[in-house]
PDB file of C-alpha atoms in Angstrom:
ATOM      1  CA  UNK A1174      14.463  18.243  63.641  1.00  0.00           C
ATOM      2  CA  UNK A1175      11.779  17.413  60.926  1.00  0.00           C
ATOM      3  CA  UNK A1176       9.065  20.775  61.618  1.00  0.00           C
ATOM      4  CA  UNK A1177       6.363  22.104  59.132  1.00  0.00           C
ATOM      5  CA  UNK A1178       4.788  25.487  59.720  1.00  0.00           C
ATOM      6  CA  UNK A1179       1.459  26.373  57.448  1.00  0.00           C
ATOM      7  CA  UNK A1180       0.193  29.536  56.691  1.00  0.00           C
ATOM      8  CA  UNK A1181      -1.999  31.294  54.332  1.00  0.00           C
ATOM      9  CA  UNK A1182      -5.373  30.266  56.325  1.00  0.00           C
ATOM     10  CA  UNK A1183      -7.882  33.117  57.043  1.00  0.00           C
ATOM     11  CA  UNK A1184     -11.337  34.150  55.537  1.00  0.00           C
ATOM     12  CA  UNK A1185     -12.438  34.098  52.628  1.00  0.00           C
ATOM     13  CA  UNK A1186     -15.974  34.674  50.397  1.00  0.00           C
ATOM     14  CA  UNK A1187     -17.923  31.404  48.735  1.00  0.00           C
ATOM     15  CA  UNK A1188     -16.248  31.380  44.855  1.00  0.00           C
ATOM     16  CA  UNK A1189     -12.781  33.085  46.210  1.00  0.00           C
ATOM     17  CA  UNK A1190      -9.040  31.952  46.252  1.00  0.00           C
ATOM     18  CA  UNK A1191      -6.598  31.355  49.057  1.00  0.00           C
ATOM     19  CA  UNK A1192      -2.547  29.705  48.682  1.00  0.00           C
ATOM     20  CA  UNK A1193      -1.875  27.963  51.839  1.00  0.00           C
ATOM     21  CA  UNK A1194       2.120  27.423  52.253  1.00  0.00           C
ATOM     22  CA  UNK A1195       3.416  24.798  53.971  1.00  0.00           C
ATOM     23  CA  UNK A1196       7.663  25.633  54.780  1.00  0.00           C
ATOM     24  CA  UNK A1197       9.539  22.461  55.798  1.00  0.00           C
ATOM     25  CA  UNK A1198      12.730  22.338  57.476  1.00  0.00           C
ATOM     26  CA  UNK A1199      14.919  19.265  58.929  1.00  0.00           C
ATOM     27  CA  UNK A1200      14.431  17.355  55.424  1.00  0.00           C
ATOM     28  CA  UNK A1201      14.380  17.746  51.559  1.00  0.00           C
ATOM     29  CA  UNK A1202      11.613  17.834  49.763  1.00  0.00           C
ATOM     30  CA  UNK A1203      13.636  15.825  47.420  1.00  0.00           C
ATOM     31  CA  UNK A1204      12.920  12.743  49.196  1.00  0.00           C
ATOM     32  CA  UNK A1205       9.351  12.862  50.818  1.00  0.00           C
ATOM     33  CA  UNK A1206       6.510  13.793  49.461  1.00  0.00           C
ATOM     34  CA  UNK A1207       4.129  15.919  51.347  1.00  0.00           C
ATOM     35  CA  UNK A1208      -0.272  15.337  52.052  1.00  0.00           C
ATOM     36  CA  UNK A1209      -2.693  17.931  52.652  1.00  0.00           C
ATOM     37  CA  UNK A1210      -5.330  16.683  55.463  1.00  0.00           C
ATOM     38  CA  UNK A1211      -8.425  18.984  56.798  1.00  0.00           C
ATOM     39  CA  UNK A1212     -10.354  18.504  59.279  1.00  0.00           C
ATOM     40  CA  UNK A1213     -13.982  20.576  60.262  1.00  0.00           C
ATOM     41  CA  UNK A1214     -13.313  21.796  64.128  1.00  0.00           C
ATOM     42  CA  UNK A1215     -14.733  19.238  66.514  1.00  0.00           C
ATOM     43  CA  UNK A1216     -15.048  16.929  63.504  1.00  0.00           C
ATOM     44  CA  UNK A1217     -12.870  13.674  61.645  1.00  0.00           C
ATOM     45  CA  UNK A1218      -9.286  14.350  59.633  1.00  0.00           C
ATOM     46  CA  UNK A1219     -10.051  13.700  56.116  1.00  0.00           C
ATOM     47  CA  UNK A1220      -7.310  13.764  53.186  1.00  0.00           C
ATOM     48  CA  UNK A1221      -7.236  15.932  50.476  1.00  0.00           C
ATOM     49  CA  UNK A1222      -3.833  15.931  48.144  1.00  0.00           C
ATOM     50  CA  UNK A1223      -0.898  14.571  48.271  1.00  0.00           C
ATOM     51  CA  UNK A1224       2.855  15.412  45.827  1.00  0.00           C
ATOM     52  CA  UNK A1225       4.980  12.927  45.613  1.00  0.00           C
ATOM     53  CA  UNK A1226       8.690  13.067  45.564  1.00  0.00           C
ATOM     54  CA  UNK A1227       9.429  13.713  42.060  1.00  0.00           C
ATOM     55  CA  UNK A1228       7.247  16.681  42.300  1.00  0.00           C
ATOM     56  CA  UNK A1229       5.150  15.410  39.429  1.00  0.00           C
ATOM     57  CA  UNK A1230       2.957  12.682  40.458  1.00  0.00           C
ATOM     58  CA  UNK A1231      -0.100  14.481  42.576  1.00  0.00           C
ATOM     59  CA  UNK A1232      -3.248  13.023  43.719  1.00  0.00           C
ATOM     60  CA  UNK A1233      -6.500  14.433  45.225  1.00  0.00           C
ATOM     61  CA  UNK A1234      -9.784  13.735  46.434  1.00  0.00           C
ATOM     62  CA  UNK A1235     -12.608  14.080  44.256  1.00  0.00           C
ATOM     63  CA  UNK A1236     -14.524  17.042  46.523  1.00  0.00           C
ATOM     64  CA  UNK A1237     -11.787  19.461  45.577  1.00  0.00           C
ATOM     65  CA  UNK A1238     -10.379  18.183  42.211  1.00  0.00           C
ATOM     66  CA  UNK A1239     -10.324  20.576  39.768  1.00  0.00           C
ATOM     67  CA  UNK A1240     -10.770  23.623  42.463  1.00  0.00           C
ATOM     68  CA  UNK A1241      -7.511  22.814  44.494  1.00  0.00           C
ATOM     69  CA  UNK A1242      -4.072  22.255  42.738  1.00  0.00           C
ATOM     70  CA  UNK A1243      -0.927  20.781  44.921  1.00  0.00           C
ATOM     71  CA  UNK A1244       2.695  22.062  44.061  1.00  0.00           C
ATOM     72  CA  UNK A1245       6.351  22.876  45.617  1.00  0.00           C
ATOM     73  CA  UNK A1246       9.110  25.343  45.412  1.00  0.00           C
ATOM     74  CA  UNK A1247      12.254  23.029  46.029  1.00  0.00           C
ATOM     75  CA  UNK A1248      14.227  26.131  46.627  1.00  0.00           C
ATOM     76  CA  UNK A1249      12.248  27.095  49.461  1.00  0.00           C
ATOM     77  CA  UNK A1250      11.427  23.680  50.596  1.00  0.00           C
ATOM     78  CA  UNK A1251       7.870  24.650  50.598  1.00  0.00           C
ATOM     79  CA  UNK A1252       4.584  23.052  49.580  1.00  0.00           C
ATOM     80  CA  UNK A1253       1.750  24.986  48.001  1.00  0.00           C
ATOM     81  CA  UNK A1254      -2.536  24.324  48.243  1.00  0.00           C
ATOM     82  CA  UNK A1255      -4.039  26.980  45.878  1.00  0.00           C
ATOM     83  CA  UNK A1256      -7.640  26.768  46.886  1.00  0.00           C
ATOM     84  CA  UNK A1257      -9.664  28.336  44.016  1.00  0.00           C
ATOM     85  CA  UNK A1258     -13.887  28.461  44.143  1.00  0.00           C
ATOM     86  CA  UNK A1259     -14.132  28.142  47.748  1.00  0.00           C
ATOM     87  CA  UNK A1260     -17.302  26.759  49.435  1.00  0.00           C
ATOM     88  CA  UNK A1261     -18.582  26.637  52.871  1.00  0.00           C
ATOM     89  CA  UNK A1262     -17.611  23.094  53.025  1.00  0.00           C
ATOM     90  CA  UNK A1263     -14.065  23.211  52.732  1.00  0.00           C
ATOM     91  CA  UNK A1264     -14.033  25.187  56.005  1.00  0.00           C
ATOM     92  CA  UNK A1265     -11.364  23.567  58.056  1.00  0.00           C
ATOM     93  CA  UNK A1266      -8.252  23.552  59.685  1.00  0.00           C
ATOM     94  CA  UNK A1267      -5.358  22.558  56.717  1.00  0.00           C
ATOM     95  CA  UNK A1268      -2.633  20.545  58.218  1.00  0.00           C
ATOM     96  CA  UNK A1269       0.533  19.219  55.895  1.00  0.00           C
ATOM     97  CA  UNK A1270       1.659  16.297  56.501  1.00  0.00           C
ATOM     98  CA  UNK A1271       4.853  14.568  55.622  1.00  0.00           C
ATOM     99  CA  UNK A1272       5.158  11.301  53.744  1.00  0.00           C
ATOM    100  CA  UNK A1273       7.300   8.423  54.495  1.00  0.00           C
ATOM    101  CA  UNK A1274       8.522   7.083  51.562  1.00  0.00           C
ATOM    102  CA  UNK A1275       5.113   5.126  50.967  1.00  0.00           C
ATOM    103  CA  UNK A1276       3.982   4.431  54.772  1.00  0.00           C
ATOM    104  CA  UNK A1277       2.018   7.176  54.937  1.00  0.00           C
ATOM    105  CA  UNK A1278       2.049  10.509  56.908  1.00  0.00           C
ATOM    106  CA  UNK A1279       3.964  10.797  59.748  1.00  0.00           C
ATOM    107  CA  UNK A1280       5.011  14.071  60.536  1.00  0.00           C
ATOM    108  CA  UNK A1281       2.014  16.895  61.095  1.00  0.00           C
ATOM    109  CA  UNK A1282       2.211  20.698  60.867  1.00  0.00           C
ATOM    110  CA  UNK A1283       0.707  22.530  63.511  1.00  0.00           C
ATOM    111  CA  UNK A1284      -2.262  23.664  61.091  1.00  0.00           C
ATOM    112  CA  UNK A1285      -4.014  26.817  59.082  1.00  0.00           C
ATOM    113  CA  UNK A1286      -7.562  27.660  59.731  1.00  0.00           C
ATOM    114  CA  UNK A1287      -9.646  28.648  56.849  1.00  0.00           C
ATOM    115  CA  UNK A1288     -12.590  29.958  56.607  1.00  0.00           C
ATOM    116  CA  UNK A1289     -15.158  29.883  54.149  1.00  0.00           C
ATOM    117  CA  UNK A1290     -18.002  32.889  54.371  1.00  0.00           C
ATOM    118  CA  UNK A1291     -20.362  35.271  53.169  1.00  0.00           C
TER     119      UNK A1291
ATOM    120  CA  UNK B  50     -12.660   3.848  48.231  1.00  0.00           C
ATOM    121  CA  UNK B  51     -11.860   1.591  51.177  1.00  0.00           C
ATOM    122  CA  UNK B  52     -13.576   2.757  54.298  1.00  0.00           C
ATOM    123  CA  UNK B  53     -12.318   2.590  57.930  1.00  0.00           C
ATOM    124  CA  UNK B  54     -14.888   1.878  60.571  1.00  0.00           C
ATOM    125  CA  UNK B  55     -13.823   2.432  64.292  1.00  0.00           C
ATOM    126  CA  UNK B  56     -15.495   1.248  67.725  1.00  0.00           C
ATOM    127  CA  UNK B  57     -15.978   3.059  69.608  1.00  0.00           C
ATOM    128  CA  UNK B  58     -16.485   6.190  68.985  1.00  0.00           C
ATOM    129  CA  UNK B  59     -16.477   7.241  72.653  1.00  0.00           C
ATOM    130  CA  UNK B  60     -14.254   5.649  75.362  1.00  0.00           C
ATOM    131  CA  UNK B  61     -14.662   6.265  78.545  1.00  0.00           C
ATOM    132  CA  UNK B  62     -11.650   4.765  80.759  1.00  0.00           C
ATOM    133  CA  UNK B  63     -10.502   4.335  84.432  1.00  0.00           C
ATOM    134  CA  UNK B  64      -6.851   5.706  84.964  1.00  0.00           C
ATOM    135  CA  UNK B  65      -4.521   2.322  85.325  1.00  0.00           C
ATOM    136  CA  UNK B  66      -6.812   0.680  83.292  1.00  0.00           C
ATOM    137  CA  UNK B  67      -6.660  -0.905  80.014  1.00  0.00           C
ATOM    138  CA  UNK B  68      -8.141   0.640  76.691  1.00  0.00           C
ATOM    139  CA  UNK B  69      -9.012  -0.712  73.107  1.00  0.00           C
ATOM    140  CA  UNK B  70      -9.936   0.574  69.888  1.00  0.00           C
ATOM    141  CA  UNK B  71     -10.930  -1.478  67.240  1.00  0.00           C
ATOM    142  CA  UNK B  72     -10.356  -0.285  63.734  1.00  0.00           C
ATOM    143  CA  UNK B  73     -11.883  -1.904  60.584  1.00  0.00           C
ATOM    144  CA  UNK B  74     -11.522  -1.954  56.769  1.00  0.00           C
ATOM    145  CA  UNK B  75     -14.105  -2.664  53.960  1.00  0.00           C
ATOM    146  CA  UNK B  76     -11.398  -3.999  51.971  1.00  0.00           C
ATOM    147  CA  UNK B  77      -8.631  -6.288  52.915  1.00  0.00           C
ATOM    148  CA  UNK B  78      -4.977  -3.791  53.718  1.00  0.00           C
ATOM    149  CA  UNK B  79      -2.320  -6.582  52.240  1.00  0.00           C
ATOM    150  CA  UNK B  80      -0.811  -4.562  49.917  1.00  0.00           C
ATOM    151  CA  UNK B  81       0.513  -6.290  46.953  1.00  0.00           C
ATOM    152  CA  UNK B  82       4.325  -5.613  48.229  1.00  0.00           C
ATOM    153  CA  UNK B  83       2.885  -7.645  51.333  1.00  0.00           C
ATOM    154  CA  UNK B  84       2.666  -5.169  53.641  1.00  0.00           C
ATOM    155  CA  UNK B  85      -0.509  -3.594  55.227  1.00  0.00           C
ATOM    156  CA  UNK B  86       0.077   0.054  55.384  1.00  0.00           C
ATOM    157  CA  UNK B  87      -2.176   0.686  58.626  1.00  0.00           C
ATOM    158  CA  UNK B  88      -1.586   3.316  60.556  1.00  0.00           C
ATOM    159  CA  UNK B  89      -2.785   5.301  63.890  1.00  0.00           C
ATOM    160  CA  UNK B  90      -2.879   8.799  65.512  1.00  0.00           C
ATOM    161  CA  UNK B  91      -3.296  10.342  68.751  1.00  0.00           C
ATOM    162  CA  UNK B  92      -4.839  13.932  68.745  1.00  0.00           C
ATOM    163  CA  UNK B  93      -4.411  15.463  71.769  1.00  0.00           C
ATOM    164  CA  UNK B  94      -6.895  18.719  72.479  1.00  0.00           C
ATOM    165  CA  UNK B  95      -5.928  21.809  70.791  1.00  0.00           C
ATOM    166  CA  UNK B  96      -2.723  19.526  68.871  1.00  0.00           C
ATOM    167  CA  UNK B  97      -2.404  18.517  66.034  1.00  0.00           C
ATOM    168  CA  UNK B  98      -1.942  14.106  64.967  1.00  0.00           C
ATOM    169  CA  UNK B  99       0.845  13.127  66.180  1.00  0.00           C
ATOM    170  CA  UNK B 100       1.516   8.911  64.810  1.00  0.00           C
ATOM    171  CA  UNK B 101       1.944   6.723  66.850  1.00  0.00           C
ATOM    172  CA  UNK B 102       1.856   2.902  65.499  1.00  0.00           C
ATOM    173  CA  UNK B 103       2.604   1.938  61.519  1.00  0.00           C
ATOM    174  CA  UNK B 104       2.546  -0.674  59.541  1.00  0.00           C
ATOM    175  CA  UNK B 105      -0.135  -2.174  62.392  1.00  0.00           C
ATOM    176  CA  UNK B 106       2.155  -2.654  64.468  1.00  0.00           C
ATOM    177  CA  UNK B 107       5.342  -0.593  64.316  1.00  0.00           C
ATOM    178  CA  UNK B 108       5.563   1.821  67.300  1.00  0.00           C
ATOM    179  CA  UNK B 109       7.408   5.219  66.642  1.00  0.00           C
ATOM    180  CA  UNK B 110      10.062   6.619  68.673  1.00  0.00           C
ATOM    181  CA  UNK B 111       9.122   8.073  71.664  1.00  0.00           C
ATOM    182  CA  UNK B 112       5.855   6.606  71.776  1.00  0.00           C
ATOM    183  CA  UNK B 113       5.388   4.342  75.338  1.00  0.00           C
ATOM    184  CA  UNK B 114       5.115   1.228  74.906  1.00  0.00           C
ATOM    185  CA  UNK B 115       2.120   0.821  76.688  1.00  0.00           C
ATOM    186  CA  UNK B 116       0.676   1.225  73.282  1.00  0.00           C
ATOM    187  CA  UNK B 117       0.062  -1.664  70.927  1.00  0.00           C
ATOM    188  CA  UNK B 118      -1.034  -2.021  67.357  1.00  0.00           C
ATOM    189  CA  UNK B 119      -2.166  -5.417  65.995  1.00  0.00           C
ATOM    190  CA  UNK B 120      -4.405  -7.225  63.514  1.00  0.00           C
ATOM    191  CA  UNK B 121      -4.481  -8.229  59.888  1.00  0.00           C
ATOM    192  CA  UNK B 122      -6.496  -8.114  56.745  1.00  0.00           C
ATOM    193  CA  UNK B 123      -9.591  -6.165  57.857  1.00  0.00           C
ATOM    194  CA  UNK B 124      -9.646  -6.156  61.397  1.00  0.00           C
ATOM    195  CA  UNK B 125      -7.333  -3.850  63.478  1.00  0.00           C
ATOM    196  CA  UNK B 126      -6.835  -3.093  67.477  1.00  0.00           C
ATOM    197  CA  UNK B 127      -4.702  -0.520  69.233  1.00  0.00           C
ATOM    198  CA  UNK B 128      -4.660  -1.560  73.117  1.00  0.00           C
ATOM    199  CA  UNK B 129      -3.811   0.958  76.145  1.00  0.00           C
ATOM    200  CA  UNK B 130      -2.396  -1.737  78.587  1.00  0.00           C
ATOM    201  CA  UNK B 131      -2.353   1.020  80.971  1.00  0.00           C
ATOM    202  CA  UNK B 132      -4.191   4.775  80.291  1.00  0.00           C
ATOM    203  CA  UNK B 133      -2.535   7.726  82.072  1.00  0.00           C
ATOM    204  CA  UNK B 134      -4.364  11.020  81.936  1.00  0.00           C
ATOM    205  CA  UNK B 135      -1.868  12.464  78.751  1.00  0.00           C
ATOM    206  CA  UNK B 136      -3.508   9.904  76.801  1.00  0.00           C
ATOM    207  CA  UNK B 137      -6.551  11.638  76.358  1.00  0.00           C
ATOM    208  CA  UNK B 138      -7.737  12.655  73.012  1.00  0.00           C
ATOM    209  CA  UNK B 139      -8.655  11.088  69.848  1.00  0.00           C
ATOM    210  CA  UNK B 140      -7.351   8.370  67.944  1.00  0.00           C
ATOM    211  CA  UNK B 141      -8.000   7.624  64.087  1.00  0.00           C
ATOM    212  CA  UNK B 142      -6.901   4.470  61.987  1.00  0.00           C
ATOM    213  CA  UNK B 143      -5.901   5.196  58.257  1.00  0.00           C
ATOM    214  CA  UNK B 144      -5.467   2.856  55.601  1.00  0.00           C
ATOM    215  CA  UNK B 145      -2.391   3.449  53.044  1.00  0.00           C
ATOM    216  CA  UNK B 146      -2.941   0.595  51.055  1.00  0.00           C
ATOM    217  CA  UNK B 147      -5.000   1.371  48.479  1.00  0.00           C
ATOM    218  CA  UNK B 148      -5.304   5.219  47.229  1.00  0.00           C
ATOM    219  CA  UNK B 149      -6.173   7.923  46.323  1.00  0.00           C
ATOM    220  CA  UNK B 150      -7.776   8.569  48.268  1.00  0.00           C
ATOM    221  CA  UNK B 151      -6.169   7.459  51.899  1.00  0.00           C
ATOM    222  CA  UNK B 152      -8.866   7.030  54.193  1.00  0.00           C
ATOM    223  CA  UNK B 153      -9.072   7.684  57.840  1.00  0.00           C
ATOM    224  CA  UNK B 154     -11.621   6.195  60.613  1.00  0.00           C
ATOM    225  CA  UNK B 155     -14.311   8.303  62.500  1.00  0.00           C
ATOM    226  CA  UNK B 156     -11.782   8.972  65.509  1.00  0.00           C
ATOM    227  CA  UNK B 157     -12.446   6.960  69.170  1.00  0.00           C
ATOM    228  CA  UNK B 158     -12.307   9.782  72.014  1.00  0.00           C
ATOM    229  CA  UNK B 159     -10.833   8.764  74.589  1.00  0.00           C
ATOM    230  CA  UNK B 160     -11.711  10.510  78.322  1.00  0.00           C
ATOM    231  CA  UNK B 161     -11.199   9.549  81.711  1.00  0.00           C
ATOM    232  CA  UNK B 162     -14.146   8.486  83.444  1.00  0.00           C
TER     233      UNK B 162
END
């Protein structure tokens, strides 16, 4: 059955680095692409990045562009979030989230906490 | 960026009785392929989104079908015809229509009164 475990969460300094993983089993990464969503505890789900498909095409919102990069290892059906220049505000759980085939997510990982302090 | 406005944001319900959330976009969700790419979630407490309803109106497998997903352009409703107590938790709209970024509502808790 289609399952995604993250992991990589803990804490971590303002300004430092963390690689969340996100392993997929039950499907390819060939043919879905794969979202990043976070969401403060006790608050709202908001997006963050998505890789498409051809492993090429990525997307993210503007808070963390340039600070978070999206990618995959095909041969481990895995999907990476390197986190780099942390702040307090990206404190939040990290779920992956499958995508289906341009619907939008529909599959959820059980989630990675990370947090963010001095 | 479109946003997603949802009412209410707290939703306190009767056991047997029926529930709705209303879910609205500042920008129509017809994509141009003719679809509207709107979808919703249940979060249970302490779980993570699970989907329930795509494509407005599309129910996924599994889900009761005491759950309903309708509306068009901006405007957006998922009904509870009947809420049982495992239906408590939150529910968020997103819109997959126009992106990046995708954009998801405030969340509507739901709790038994």
């Amino acid at each position: 059955q289609v399952q995604m475990v993250e992991s990589g969460g803990g804490v971590v300094q303002p300004g430092g680095s963390l690689r969340l993983s996100c392993a997929a089993s039950g499907f390819t990464l060939f043919n879905f692409g794969m979202h990043w969503v976070r969401q403060v505890p006790g608050k709202g789900l908001e997006w963050v990045a998505v890789i498409w498909s051809d492993g090429n095409l990525k997307h993210y919102t503007d808070s963390v562009k340039g600070r978070f990069t999206v990618s995959r290892d095909i041969s481990k059906n895995t999907v990476y979030l390197q986190m780099d220049s942390l702040r307090v505000e990206d404190t939040a759980v990290y779920y992956c989230a499958r995508e289906q085939l341009g619907v939008g997510p529909d599959y959820w990982g059980q989630g990675t906490l990370v947090t963010v302090s001095s | 960026d479109i946003v997603m406005t949802q009412s209410p944001l707290s939703l306190p319900v009767t056991l047997g009785q029926p529930a709705s959330i209303s879910c609205r976009s500042s920008q129509s969700l017809v994509h141009s392929d003719g679809n509207t790419y709107l979808t919703w979630f249940q979060q249970r407490p302490g779980q993570s989104p699970r989907r329930l309803i795509y494509k407005v109106s599309n129910r996924d497998s599994g889900v009761p079908d005491r759950f309903t997903g309708s509306g068009s352009g901006t405007d957006f409703t998922l009904k509870i015809s009947r809420v049982e107590a495992e239906d408590v938790g939150v529910y968020y709209c997103l819109q997959g229509t126009q992106w990046p970024p995708w954009t998801f509502g405030q969340g509507t808790k739901v709790e038994i009164q």
